[in-house]
Coordinates of C-alpha atoms in Angstrom, one line a residue:
M1 CA 0.2 29.8 0.8
K2 CA 0.1 27.8 4.1
P3 CA -2.9 28.6 6.4
S4 CA -2.3 30.2 9.8
F5 CA -5.0 28.0 11.4
T6 CA -5.3 30.1 14.5
K7 CA -8.7 28.7 15.1
L8 CA -7.4 25.1 15.2
Q9 CA -4.6 25.5 17.7
F10 CA -6.2 23.8 20.6
V11 CA -4.5 23.3 24.0
L12 CA -4.6 19.8 25.4
S13 CA -4.2 19.0 29.1
A14 CA -1.7 16.2 28.2
V15 CA 0.7 16.2 25.4
I16 CA 0.1 13.3 22.9
G17 CA 1.7 12.2 19.7
L18 CA 0.7 12.1 16.1
L19 CA 1.9 10.5 12.9
F20 CA 1.6 12.2 9.5
S21 CA 1.0 9.8 6.7
T22 CA 0.6 10.5 2.9
S23 CA 1.6 8.8 -0.3
I24 CA 5.2 9.5 0.7
L25 CA 5.0 8.4 4.4
T26 CA 3.4 5.4 5.9
A27 CA 1.6 4.9 9.2
Q28 CA 3.9 3.1 11.7
V29 CA 3.2 0.9 14.7
D30 CA 6.3 0.9 16.8
C31 CA 5.3 -1.0 20.0
Q32 CA 7.0 -3.5 22.2
N33 CA 5.4 -7.0 22.8
Q34 CA 3.5 -7.3 19.5
Q35 CA 4.0 -9.8 16.7
S36 CA 6.8 -10.5 14.4
T37 CA 5.7 -11.2 10.8
A38 CA 7.1 -12.1 7.4
F39 CA 4.7 -11.2 4.6
F40 CA 5.0 -12.2 1.0
D41 CA 2.5 -10.0 -0.9
I42 CA 3.3 -11.6 -4.3
N43 CA 2.6 -8.3 -6.0
Q44 CA 5.9 -8.3 -7.9
C45 CA 5.1 -11.6 -9.7
S46 CA 6.8 -11.9 -13.1
A47 CA 6.4 -15.2 -14.9
G48 CA 9.5 -17.4 -15.2
A49 CA 11.8 -19.9 -13.6
S50 CA 13.3 -17.4 -11.1
Y51 CA 11.5 -16.8 -7.8
D52 CA 13.8 -13.9 -6.8
E53 CA 11.0 -11.3 -6.9
F54 CA 9.1 -13.0 -4.1
T55 CA 10.8 -11.3 -1.1
A56 CA 9.1 -10.8 2.2
N57 CA 8.3 -7.7 4.2
V58 CA 9.7 -8.6 7.6
N59 CA 8.5 -6.7 10.7
N60 CA 10.0 -7.9 14.0
G61 CA 8.4 -6.5 17.1
I62 CA 10.7 -5.0 19.7
G63 CA 11.8 -7.7 22.2
C64 CA 10.0 -10.4 20.1
T65 CA 11.1 -13.4 18.1
T66 CA 13.2 -12.4 15.2
L67 CA 12.2 -13.8 11.8
S68 CA 14.6 -13.7 8.8
I69 CA 14.0 -15.3 5.4
V70 CA 16.8 -17.6 4.3
G71 CA 18.0 -16.5 0.9
G72 CA 15.7 -13.5 1.0
N73 CA 12.8 -15.1 -1.0
L74 CA 10.6 -18.2 -1.3
F75 CA 11.5 -20.8 -3.9
R76 CA 11.1 -24.3 -5.4
D77 CA 13.8 -26.9 -5.4
N78 CA 13.7 -27.4 -9.2
P79 CA 12.6 -24.1 -10.6
G80 CA 13.9 -24.8 -14.1
A81 CA 11.3 -27.6 -14.4
N82 CA 8.8 -25.9 -12.3
P83 CA 8.5 -22.2 -13.4
H84 CA 5.6 -20.0 -12.3
S85 CA 3.1 -17.7 -14.0
C86 CA 1.0 -14.8 -12.7
T87 CA -2.7 -14.1 -12.5
L88 CA -5.0 -11.5 -11.1
G89 CA -5.2 -11.9 -7.3
L90 CA -6.8 -10.0 -4.4
N91 CA -7.6 -6.3 -4.8
G92 CA -6.4 -6.2 -8.4
T93 CA -2.8 -7.1 -7.5
N94 CA -0.7 -10.0 -8.9
A95 CA -0.9 -13.6 -7.6
M96 CA 1.3 -16.6 -8.3
C97 CA 0.4 -19.7 -10.4
I98 CA 2.3 -22.9 -9.9
S99 CA 2.0 -26.4 -11.3
T100 CA 1.0 -29.3 -9.0
D101 CA 1.1 -33.1 -8.8
K102 CA -1.8 -34.9 -10.6
Q103 CA -1.7 -38.1 -8.6
C104 CA -4.0 -38.4 -5.6
S105 CA -1.4 -39.6 -3.1
Y106 CA 0.4 -36.8 -1.3
D107 CA 4.1 -36.8 -2.0
P108 CA 6.0 -34.9 0.8
D109 CA 9.2 -34.9 -1.4
S110 CA 7.6 -33.5 -4.5
D111 CA 9.8 -31.0 -6.3
K112 CA 6.6 -29.0 -7.1
A113 CA 6.3 -27.8 -3.5
L114 CA 6.5 -24.1 -2.8
I115 CA 9.1 -23.6 -0.1
I116 CA 9.9 -20.9 2.6
E117 CA 12.9 -21.2 4.8
V118 CA 13.0 -19.0 7.8
H119 CA 15.5 -18.5 10.7
V120 CA 13.6 -18.1 14.0
T121 CA 15.7 -16.4 16.7
P122 CA 14.4 -16.2 20.4
G123 CA 13.4 -12.8 21.7
A124 CA 14.3 -11.0 25.0
S125 CA 12.5 -13.7 27.0
G126 CA 14.9 -16.4 25.8
S127 CA 12.4 -18.3 23.7
G128 CA 10.9 -17.8 20.3
S129 CA 8.2 -19.4 18.3
L130 CA 6.6 -19.8 14.9
D131 CA 2.9 -19.7 15.6
Q132 CA 1.0 -19.3 12.4
L133 CA 1.0 -19.7 8.6
N134 CA -1.6 -17.7 6.7
F135 CA -2.1 -17.7 2.9
Y136 CA -4.8 -17.3 0.3
E137 CA -5.2 -20.1 -2.3
T138 CA -7.5 -21.0 -5.1
A139 CA -7.7 -23.9 -7.6
P140 CA -9.9 -22.3 -10.3
M141 CA -11.6 -24.2 -13.1
T142 CA -10.0 -21.9 -15.6
Y143 CA -6.5 -20.7 -15.5
N144 CA -6.0 -17.1 -16.7
W145 CA -2.4 -15.9 -16.9
L146 CA -1.4 -12.3 -17.1
T147 CA 1.4 -13.0 -19.5
G148 CA 0.1 -16.1 -21.2
G149 CA -3.0 -18.0 -22.2
T150 CA -6.2 -19.1 -20.6
G151 CA -7.8 -22.5 -20.6
L152 CA -9.4 -25.4 -18.8
N153 CA -7.5 -26.1 -15.5
N154 CA -7.3 -29.7 -14.4
F155 CA -7.3 -28.2 -11.0
P156 CA -5.8 -29.9 -7.8
T157 CA -8.4 -30.8 -5.2
K158 CA -6.1 -31.2 -2.2
F159 CA -3.0 -29.7 -0.7
G160 CA -0.6 -30.6 2.1
I161 CA 1.9 -28.9 4.4
R162 CA 5.2 -30.2 5.7
V163 CA 7.5 -28.4 8.2
I164 CA 11.1 -29.4 8.8
K165 CA 13.1 -27.9 11.7
N166 CA 16.9 -28.1 11.6
G167 CA 16.6 -31.0 9.2
T168 CA 14.0 -33.0 11.1
E169 CA 10.3 -33.2 10.1
I170 CA 8.1 -31.9 12.9
F171 CA 4.8 -31.4 11.0
E172 CA 3.0 -33.1 8.1
Q173 CA -0.6 -32.7 7.3
D174 CA -2.3 -33.5 3.9
G175 CA -5.9 -33.7 2.8
Y176 CA -6.7 -30.0 3.0
D177 CA -9.3 -29.1 0.4
T178 CA -8.5 -26.5 -2.2
S179 CA -11.1 -23.8 -3.1
P180 CA -12.5 -22.7 -6.5
D181 CA -12.4 -19.1 -5.2
W182 CA -9.8 -17.1 -3.2
N183 CA -9.9 -18.6 0.3
L184 CA -7.9 -17.7 3.4
Q185 CA -6.1 -20.6 5.0
N186 CA -5.0 -20.2 8.7
I187 CA -2.6 -22.9 9.9
D188 CA -2.1 -22.7 13.6
F189 CA 1.2 -24.1 15.0
S190 CA 0.9 -22.5 18.5
G191 CA -0.2 -25.7 20.2
N192 CA 2.8 -27.7 19.0
S193 CA 5.9 -27.4 21.3
E194 CA 8.2 -28.3 18.3
F195 CA 7.5 -24.8 17.0
T196 CA 9.0 -23.2 20.1
V197 CA 12.8 -22.7 20.2
T198 CA 15.5 -21.5 22.7
S199 CA 18.2 -21.0 20.1
T200 CA 18.2 -19.9 16.4
S201 CA 16.5 -22.6 14.4
T202 CA 15.8 -23.0 10.7
F203 CA 12.2 -23.9 9.6
R204 CA 11.5 -25.2 6.1
I205 CA 7.8 -24.9 5.2
E206 CA 6.6 -26.7 2.1
L207 CA 3.2 -26.2 0.4
S208 CA 2.2 -28.9 -2.1
A209 CA -1.1 -29.3 -4.0
Y210 CA -2.1 -32.5 -5.6
C211 CA -4.9 -34.8 -6.9
A212 CA -6.1 -33.3 -10.2
T213 CA -9.9 -33.3 -10.7
G214 CA -9.7 -35.2 -14.0
N215 CA -11.6 -32.9 -16.2
G216 CA -9.3 -33.4 -19.2
G217 CA -7.4 -30.1 -18.9
F218 CA -3.7 -30.3 -19.9
L219 CA -2.4 -28.2 -17.0
T220 CA -2.9 -28.6 -13.2
I221 CA -2.5 -25.1 -11.7
W222 CA -2.7 -23.8 -8.1
D223 CA -2.8 -20.0 -7.3
L224 CA -1.3 -18.5 -4.2
E225 CA -1.4 -15.0 -2.7
N226 CA -0.5 -13.0 0.5
I227 CA 1.6 -15.6 2.3
E228 CA 2.4 -14.7 5.9
L229 CA 4.3 -16.2 8.8
I230 CA 3.5 -14.9 12.4
S231 CA 5.3 -15.2 15.7
N232 CA 3.3 -13.9 18.7
C233 CA 4.9 -12.3 21.7
D234 CA 3.4 -12.8 25.2
G235 CA 1.2 -9.8 26.2
S236 CA 1.1 -8.4 22.7
T237 CA -0.4 -4.9 22.3
M238 CA -2.2 -4.4 19.1
I239 CA -2.6 -0.7 18.0
S240 CA -4.9 0.5 15.2
G241 CA -5.9 4.0 14.3
G242 CA -9.0 2.6 12.7
T243 CA -10.8 3.4 9.5
L244 CA -12.5 6.7 8.8
D245 CA -15.5 7.0 6.4
G246 CA -16.8 10.3 5.2
G247 CA -15.9 13.2 3.0
P248 CA -13.9 14.4 1.2
Y249 CA -15.1 17.9 2.1
S250 CA -14.8 21.3 0.3
F251 CA -15.5 24.6 1.9
C252 CA -15.5 28.1 0.5
V253 CA -13.6 30.0 3.2
G254 CA -13.0 33.6 4.3
D255 CA -16.6 34.8 4.2
G256 CA -17.1 34.9 7.9
V257 CA -19.6 31.9 7.8
A258 CA -18.6 29.0 10.0
D259 CA -17.4 25.9 8.0
N260 CA -17.7 22.8 10.2
I261 CA -18.0 19.1 9.4
P262 CA -21.3 18.1 10.9
A263 CA -21.2 15.9 14.0
G264 CA -21.6 12.2 13.0
D265 CA -20.6 12.8 9.4
I266 CA -17.3 11.0 9.8
T267 CA -17.5 7.5 11.3
L268 CA -14.7 5.6 13.0
T269 CA -14.4 1.8 13.1
G270 CA -11.8 -0.7 14.0
N271 CA -9.7 1.4 16.2
S272 CA -7.8 -0.1 19.2
G273 CA -5.3 1.2 21.8
T274 CA -5.1 2.8 25.2
N275 CA -5.4 6.4 24.1
S276 CA -7.4 8.1 21.4
Q277 CA -7.1 11.6 19.7
W278 CA -8.4 13.5 16.7
V279 CA -5.6 15.2 14.6
I280 CA -5.5 18.0 12.0
T281 CA -2.4 18.4 9.7
D282 CA -1.7 20.4 6.6
D283 CA -0.7 18.5 3.4
Q284 CA 2.9 18.8 4.3
G285 CA 2.6 17.1 7.7
V286 CA 2.6 20.2 9.9
I287 CA 0.5 19.6 13.0
L288 CA -2.2 22.3 12.9
G289 CA -4.6 21.2 15.7
L290 CA -5.4 18.5 18.2
P291 CA -9.2 19.0 18.7
P292 CA -11.4 17.0 21.1
S293 CA -13.6 16.2 18.1
Y294 CA -13.4 16.9 14.4
D295 CA -16.8 18.7 14.3
V296 CA -15.6 21.6 16.6
V297 CA -13.1 22.8 14.0
D298 CA -14.1 25.9 12.0
F299 CA -12.2 25.9 8.8
D300 CA -13.4 29.3 7.7
G301 CA -10.4 31.2 9.2
A302 CA -7.8 28.9 7.9
G303 CA -7.2 30.4 4.5
T304 CA -7.1 28.4 1.2
G305 CA -5.4 25.0 0.9
T306 CA -5.8 21.4 1.9
C307 CA -5.8 19.9 5.4
L308 CA -6.2 16.3 6.6
V309 CA -8.4 14.9 9.4
W310 CA -7.0 11.7 11.1
H311 CA -7.8 9.5 14.1
L312 CA -4.9 8.5 16.3
S313 CA -4.6 5.5 18.7
F314 CA -1.5 5.5 20.9
E315 CA 0.2 4.2 24.0
D316 CA 1.8 6.3 26.7
G317 CA 5.3 7.7 26.1
I318 CA 4.8 9.5 22.8
M319 CA 7.5 12.1 22.1
G320 CA 7.7 15.1 19.7
A321 CA 4.0 16.0 19.6
A322 CA 3.2 19.8 19.5
V323 CA 1.3 22.1 17.2
G324 CA 3.7 23.6 14.7
M325 CA 6.0 20.6 14.6
N326 CA 6.2 18.2 11.8
A327 CA 4.7 14.7 12.4
N328 CA 7.7 13.1 10.6
D329 CA 9.7 13.7 13.8
L330 CA 7.3 11.8 16.1
Q331 CA 8.6 8.8 18.2
G332 CA 6.7 6.3 20.1
C333 CA 4.0 3.6 19.9
F334 CA 1.1 4.7 17.7
S335 CA -1.1 4.0 14.7
L336 CA -3.0 6.5 12.5
S337 CA -6.2 6.0 10.5
N338 CA -6.6 6.8 6.9
P339 CA -7.0 10.6 6.3
I340 CA -10.1 12.6 5.3
S341 CA -9.3 15.6 3.1
V342 CA -10.7 19.0 3.5
N343 CA -10.3 21.3 0.5
R344 CA -10.5 25.1 1.4
T345 CA -11.1 27.4 -1.6
D346 CA -11.5 31.2 -1.9
C347 CA -15.2 32.1 -1.8
G348 CA -14.6 34.6 -4.6
I349 CA -13.0 32.2 -7.1
N350 CA -13.6 28.6 -8.1
G351 CA -11.8 26.5 -10.8
G352 CA -15.1 24.7 -11.4
I353 CA -15.8 21.0 -12.1
I354 CA -14.8 19.4 -15.4
E355 CA -16.4 16.2 -16.6
G356 CA -15.5 13.8 -19.3
G357 CA -13.0 11.0 -19.9
P358 CA -10.7 9.6 -18.7
F359 CA -9.1 9.1 -22.0
T360 CA -6.7 6.4 -23.3
F361 CA -4.8 6.7 -26.6
C362 CA -2.4 4.6 -28.4
V363 CA 0.2 7.2 -29.4
G364 CA 3.1 7.3 -31.9
D365 CA 1.1 5.7 -34.7
G366 CA 0.6 8.9 -36.7
I367 CA -3.1 9.0 -36.0
V368 CA -4.4 12.2 -34.4
D369 CA -5.5 11.7 -30.8
N370 CA -7.8 14.4 -29.6
V371 CA -10.1 14.5 -26.6
S372 CA -13.8 15.4 -26.9
G373 CA -16.9 15.8 -24.8
I374 CA -15.3 17.7 -21.9
T375 CA -17.6 20.1 -20.1
L376 CA -16.9 22.8 -17.5
S377 CA -19.3 24.0 -14.8
G378 CA -19.3 25.8 -11.5
N379 CA -16.3 28.0 -12.2
T380 CA -16.4 31.6 -10.9
G381 CA -13.8 34.3 -11.6
T382 CA -12.8 36.8 -14.3
N383 CA -10.5 34.7 -16.5
N384 CA -10.2 31.0 -17.5
Q385 CA -7.4 29.0 -19.0
W386 CA -7.1 25.4 -20.0
V387 CA -3.9 23.7 -18.7
I388 CA -2.3 20.5 -19.7
T389 CA 0.2 19.0 -17.3
D390 CA 2.1 15.8 -16.7
D391 CA 1.1 13.6 -13.7
Q392 CA 3.4 15.6 -11.5
G393 CA 1.7 19.0 -12.4
N394 CA 4.4 20.2 -14.7
I395 CA 2.8 22.4 -17.4
L396 CA 3.0 21.0 -20.9
G397 CA 0.6 23.3 -22.7
L398 CA -1.9 26.1 -22.4
P399 CA -4.4 25.5 -25.2
P400 CA -7.5 27.6 -25.9
M401 CA -9.6 24.3 -25.7
P402 CA -8.6 20.7 -24.7
G403 CA -9.9 19.4 -28.1
V404 CA -7.2 21.1 -30.1
V405 CA -4.4 19.2 -28.4
D406 CA -3.0 16.2 -30.4
F407 CA -1.5 13.8 -27.9
D408 CA -0.1 11.4 -30.6
G409 CA 3.3 13.0 -30.6
A410 CA 3.7 13.2 -26.8
G411 CA 5.2 9.8 -26.2
P412 CA 4.0 7.3 -23.5
G413 CA 2.9 8.6 -20.1
T414 CA 0.0 10.4 -18.4
C415 CA -1.3 13.9 -18.9
L416 CA -3.8 15.8 -16.8
I417 CA -6.3 18.4 -18.1
W418 CA -7.3 21.2 -15.8
N419 CA -9.3 24.5 -15.9
L420 CA -7.5 27.4 -14.3
T421 CA -9.7 30.4 -13.1
F422 CA -8.0 33.6 -11.9
N423 CA -8.6 37.2 -11.2
G424 CA -6.2 40.1 -11.9
T425 CA -2.6 39.3 -12.5
L426 CA -1.4 35.7 -12.5
T427 CA 2.2 34.7 -12.7
G428 CA 3.8 31.3 -13.2
A429 CA 1.3 30.0 -15.8
E430 CA 4.1 29.0 -18.3
V431 CA 5.1 25.8 -20.0
G432 CA 7.8 24.2 -17.9
N433 CA 6.5 25.6 -14.5
N434 CA 4.5 23.5 -12.1
A435 CA 0.7 24.3 -11.9
L436 CA 0.6 23.0 -8.3
T437 CA 3.6 24.9 -6.9
D438 CA 4.7 27.8 -9.2
L439 CA 1.4 29.8 -9.7
S440 CA 1.1 33.0 -7.9
G441 CA -2.0 35.3 -7.7
T442 CA -5.7 34.9 -7.0
Y443 CA -6.6 31.6 -8.7
A444 CA -8.2 28.2 -8.4
L445 CA -7.7 25.0 -10.3
S446 CA -10.6 22.6 -11.2
N447 CA -10.4 18.9 -10.7
S448 CA -8.3 17.1 -13.3
I449 CA -9.1 14.6 -16.1
T450 CA -6.6 11.9 -16.9
V451 CA -5.2 11.2 -20.4
I452 CA -3.2 8.0 -20.6
R453 CA -0.8 7.7 -23.5
N454 CA 0.1 4.1 -24.3
Q455 CA 3.0 3.3 -26.7
P456 CA 3.9 -0.4 -26.2
E457 CA 7.2 -1.7 -27.5
G458 CA 7.5 -5.4 -28.4
G459 CA 11.3 -5.3 -27.6
N460 CA 14.3 -6.9 -29.2
L461 CA 14.9 -10.7 -29.1
L462 CA 18.4 -12.2 -29.2
G463 CA 19.0 -15.9 -29.8
G464 CA 18.8 -18.5 -32.5
P465 CA 18.0 -19.3 -35.2
F466 CA 17.3 -22.9 -33.9
T467 CA 17.1 -26.2 -35.8
F468 CA 15.3 -29.3 -34.5
C469 CA 14.9 -32.7 -36.0
V470 CA 11.2 -33.4 -35.2
G471 CA 8.9 -36.4 -35.1
D472 CA 11.1 -38.8 -33.3
G473 CA 9.1 -38.6 -30.0
E474 CA 11.9 -36.8 -28.2
A475 CA 11.1 -33.4 -26.8
D476 CA 12.5 -30.4 -28.7
M477 CA 12.5 -27.4 -26.4
L478 CA 14.5 -24.3 -26.2
P479 CA 16.9 -24.2 -23.3
T480 CA 16.1 -21.7 -20.6
G481 CA 17.8 -18.4 -21.3
S482 CA 18.5 -19.2 -25.0
I483 CA 16.3 -16.3 -26.1
T484 CA 16.7 -12.9 -24.3
L485 CA 14.3 -10.0 -24.4
S486 CA 15.2 -6.4 -23.9
G487 CA 13.6 -3.0 -24.5
N488 CA 10.0 -4.1 -24.2
S489 CA 7.3 -1.9 -22.5
G490 CA 3.6 -2.0 -22.2
G491 CA 0.8 -2.9 -19.9
N492 CA 0.6 -6.6 -21.0
S493 CA 3.1 -9.1 -22.3
Q494 CA 2.7 -12.3 -24.3
W495 CA 5.0 -14.8 -26.1
V496 CA 3.6 -15.8 -29.6
V497 CA 4.6 -18.7 -31.9
T498 CA 3.5 -18.5 -35.5
D499 CA 4.2 -20.3 -38.7
D500 CA 6.2 -18.5 -41.4
Q501 CA 3.0 -16.9 -42.8
G502 CA 2.0 -15.4 -39.4
M503 CA -0.6 -17.9 -38.4
I504 CA -0.7 -18.2 -34.6
L505 CA 0.2 -21.7 -33.4
G506 CA 0.6 -21.0 -29.7
L507 CA 0.5 -18.4 -26.9
P508 CA 2.9 -19.9 -24.4
P509 CA 3.8 -18.3 -21.0
M510 CA 7.5 -18.5 -22.2
P511 CA 9.3 -20.0 -25.2
G512 CA 11.0 -22.7 -23.1
V513 CA 7.8 -24.6 -22.4
V514 CA 7.0 -25.2 -26.2
D515 CA 7.8 -28.7 -27.5
F516 CA 8.3 -28.4 -31.2
D517 CA 8.6 -32.2 -31.8
G518 CA 5.0 -32.7 -32.6
A519 CA 4.7 -29.6 -34.9
G520 CA 5.7 -31.3 -38.2
F521 CA 8.2 -29.9 -40.6
G522 CA 8.7 -26.3 -41.6
N523 CA 9.6 -23.0 -39.9
C524 CA 8.1 -21.5 -36.8
L525 CA 8.7 -17.9 -35.6
V526 CA 8.9 -16.9 -32.0
W527 CA 7.8 -13.3 -31.2
H528 CA 7.3 -11.2 -28.1
L529 CA 4.0 -9.1 -28.1
S530 CA 3.5 -6.1 -25.9
Y531 CA 0.0 -4.7 -25.8
E532 CA -2.6 -2.7 -23.9
D533 CA -6.1 -3.9 -22.8
G534 CA -8.6 -4.4 -25.6
L535 CA -6.3 -6.3 -28.1
Q536 CA -8.2 -8.4 -30.6
G537 CA -7.1 -11.3 -32.7
A538 CA -4.5 -12.8 -30.4
E539 CA -5.9 -16.3 -30.7
V540 CA -4.6 -19.6 -31.9
G541 CA -5.7 -20.1 -35.5
L542 CA -5.8 -16.4 -36.4
N543 CA -3.1 -14.5 -38.2
A544 CA -0.8 -12.1 -36.2
N545 CA -0.9 -9.8 -39.2
D546 CA -4.5 -9.1 -38.4
L547 CA -4.1 -8.0 -34.7
E548 CA -6.2 -5.0 -33.8
G549 CA -5.6 -2.7 -30.9
C550 CA -2.6 -0.9 -29.2
Y551 CA 0.3 -3.4 -29.6
S552 CA 3.8 -3.9 -30.8
L553 CA 5.6 -7.1 -31.9
S554 CA 9.3 -7.8 -31.5
N555 CA 11.6 -9.1 -34.2
P556 CA 11.1 -12.9 -34.7
V557 CA 13.4 -15.8 -33.9
T558 CA 13.3 -18.6 -36.4
I559 CA 12.8 -22.3 -35.4
N560 CA 13.6 -24.7 -38.3
R561 CA 11.9 -28.1 -37.9
I562 CA 13.4 -30.8 -40.1
D563 CA 12.7 -34.5 -40.6
C564 CA 14.8 -36.7 -38.3
N565 CA 15.0 -39.2 -41.2

């Protein structure tokens, strides 16, 4: 049921605009005379010789310089010899790991350089510019790959930058110091006239690290994250809705007692723009109110449901703003803060609070997977029912207690456990219906507890068997693409090389980096391992038959190593 919200329909002396933003929509800034940016977030990093996943999010301001990435992604000139791996970056997302030069003289022509090529096209003024390069970098003492091993990093201590415009070098600077921790590097080109153009020009930006520290590590690795190119427009207008801190809030409504958020309970920081406004929407984006301040809103008469409190910064000229309209139809120059949720429940019924978990199971192994230790408190109402749904709210089961459910046969995915409290007749509480949209009656749901069901698949390997004559000093390596992997799944991935008894000989980032020449005679086996966090026994010198945890190995590919004599 959607609330009428008669108490929230405020009248403003001037019509302003809003933007609704949830997990489906994103806050927009659509203003002339801003910045044009090309941002590589590196989050899609997948180890290998291809750099196709590293595409940029390009945002060209109206009337500003137009940036476009040549080829669509960053790259290296010799990716087959210079693949990349992935590591944990900022805010828990992926970052890129690349090899670097060991010598302490900067080589501007090194094939290990990371390269971005960008077309810069003038804006409405007739000129354009490339003003800034920003990126995070670190040269850690220990490399730690998401899909490979970890070990001592003979880390680079310096890096250099070269920029070539239309085939001519216009900028070269080496001797920058790398950092042992993530560090933001801001390279300012705005004072260099060579970075201003009057016709479309191609800029080639090369990042190269070098000068290994000499600690004896075999690899020399540099990590990169959040690479951004910026072009500034004259008289740029930066709009930010700011950041809200406070809440979330829950009110029991309909009892005639005012339900207001106390003044000062929500704090706003970081906002900028000519105009400012507080905004109330429902959870579908319908504009419910435009109050002068959030604390004047009485949620008691709004009925049950969820609404969102926002702060809006905007410039003149907003169109489509009115109570009752959907904020998806707004047009203009604006920016919205993060939302603060207000949950409105019936004073006569409460689904309660359940505590316990979250739970993670390795399913499909025939071992019973039951939850335990879940407690329910604060529920009010005549009847209670435990509900199991998927992560979209679709009802999978209605057990008498959560502990009787065996999740082992459910396959991989995520379940949610709820308590449902209701009075009188309730309809829609059936397997196959949705607990969030299909229930009807007087009811309330508790919070949910997550059950993650992991079932990794090692996948299927095609390729080989392979035979090398070893011991002659010539590298014996698998050609790129000679082994293909399909059908794998799981939170983590690792290549494994064992002997024919299962003893782990290596944990390479990919099969193609292994040189079998020095391994002696006999048979090796190449496997792919998919696993979840907590795996034990995946170490060189241990036996793959003794792995413990939630994992799955692929079929093996045989490497036969024979005497060259």
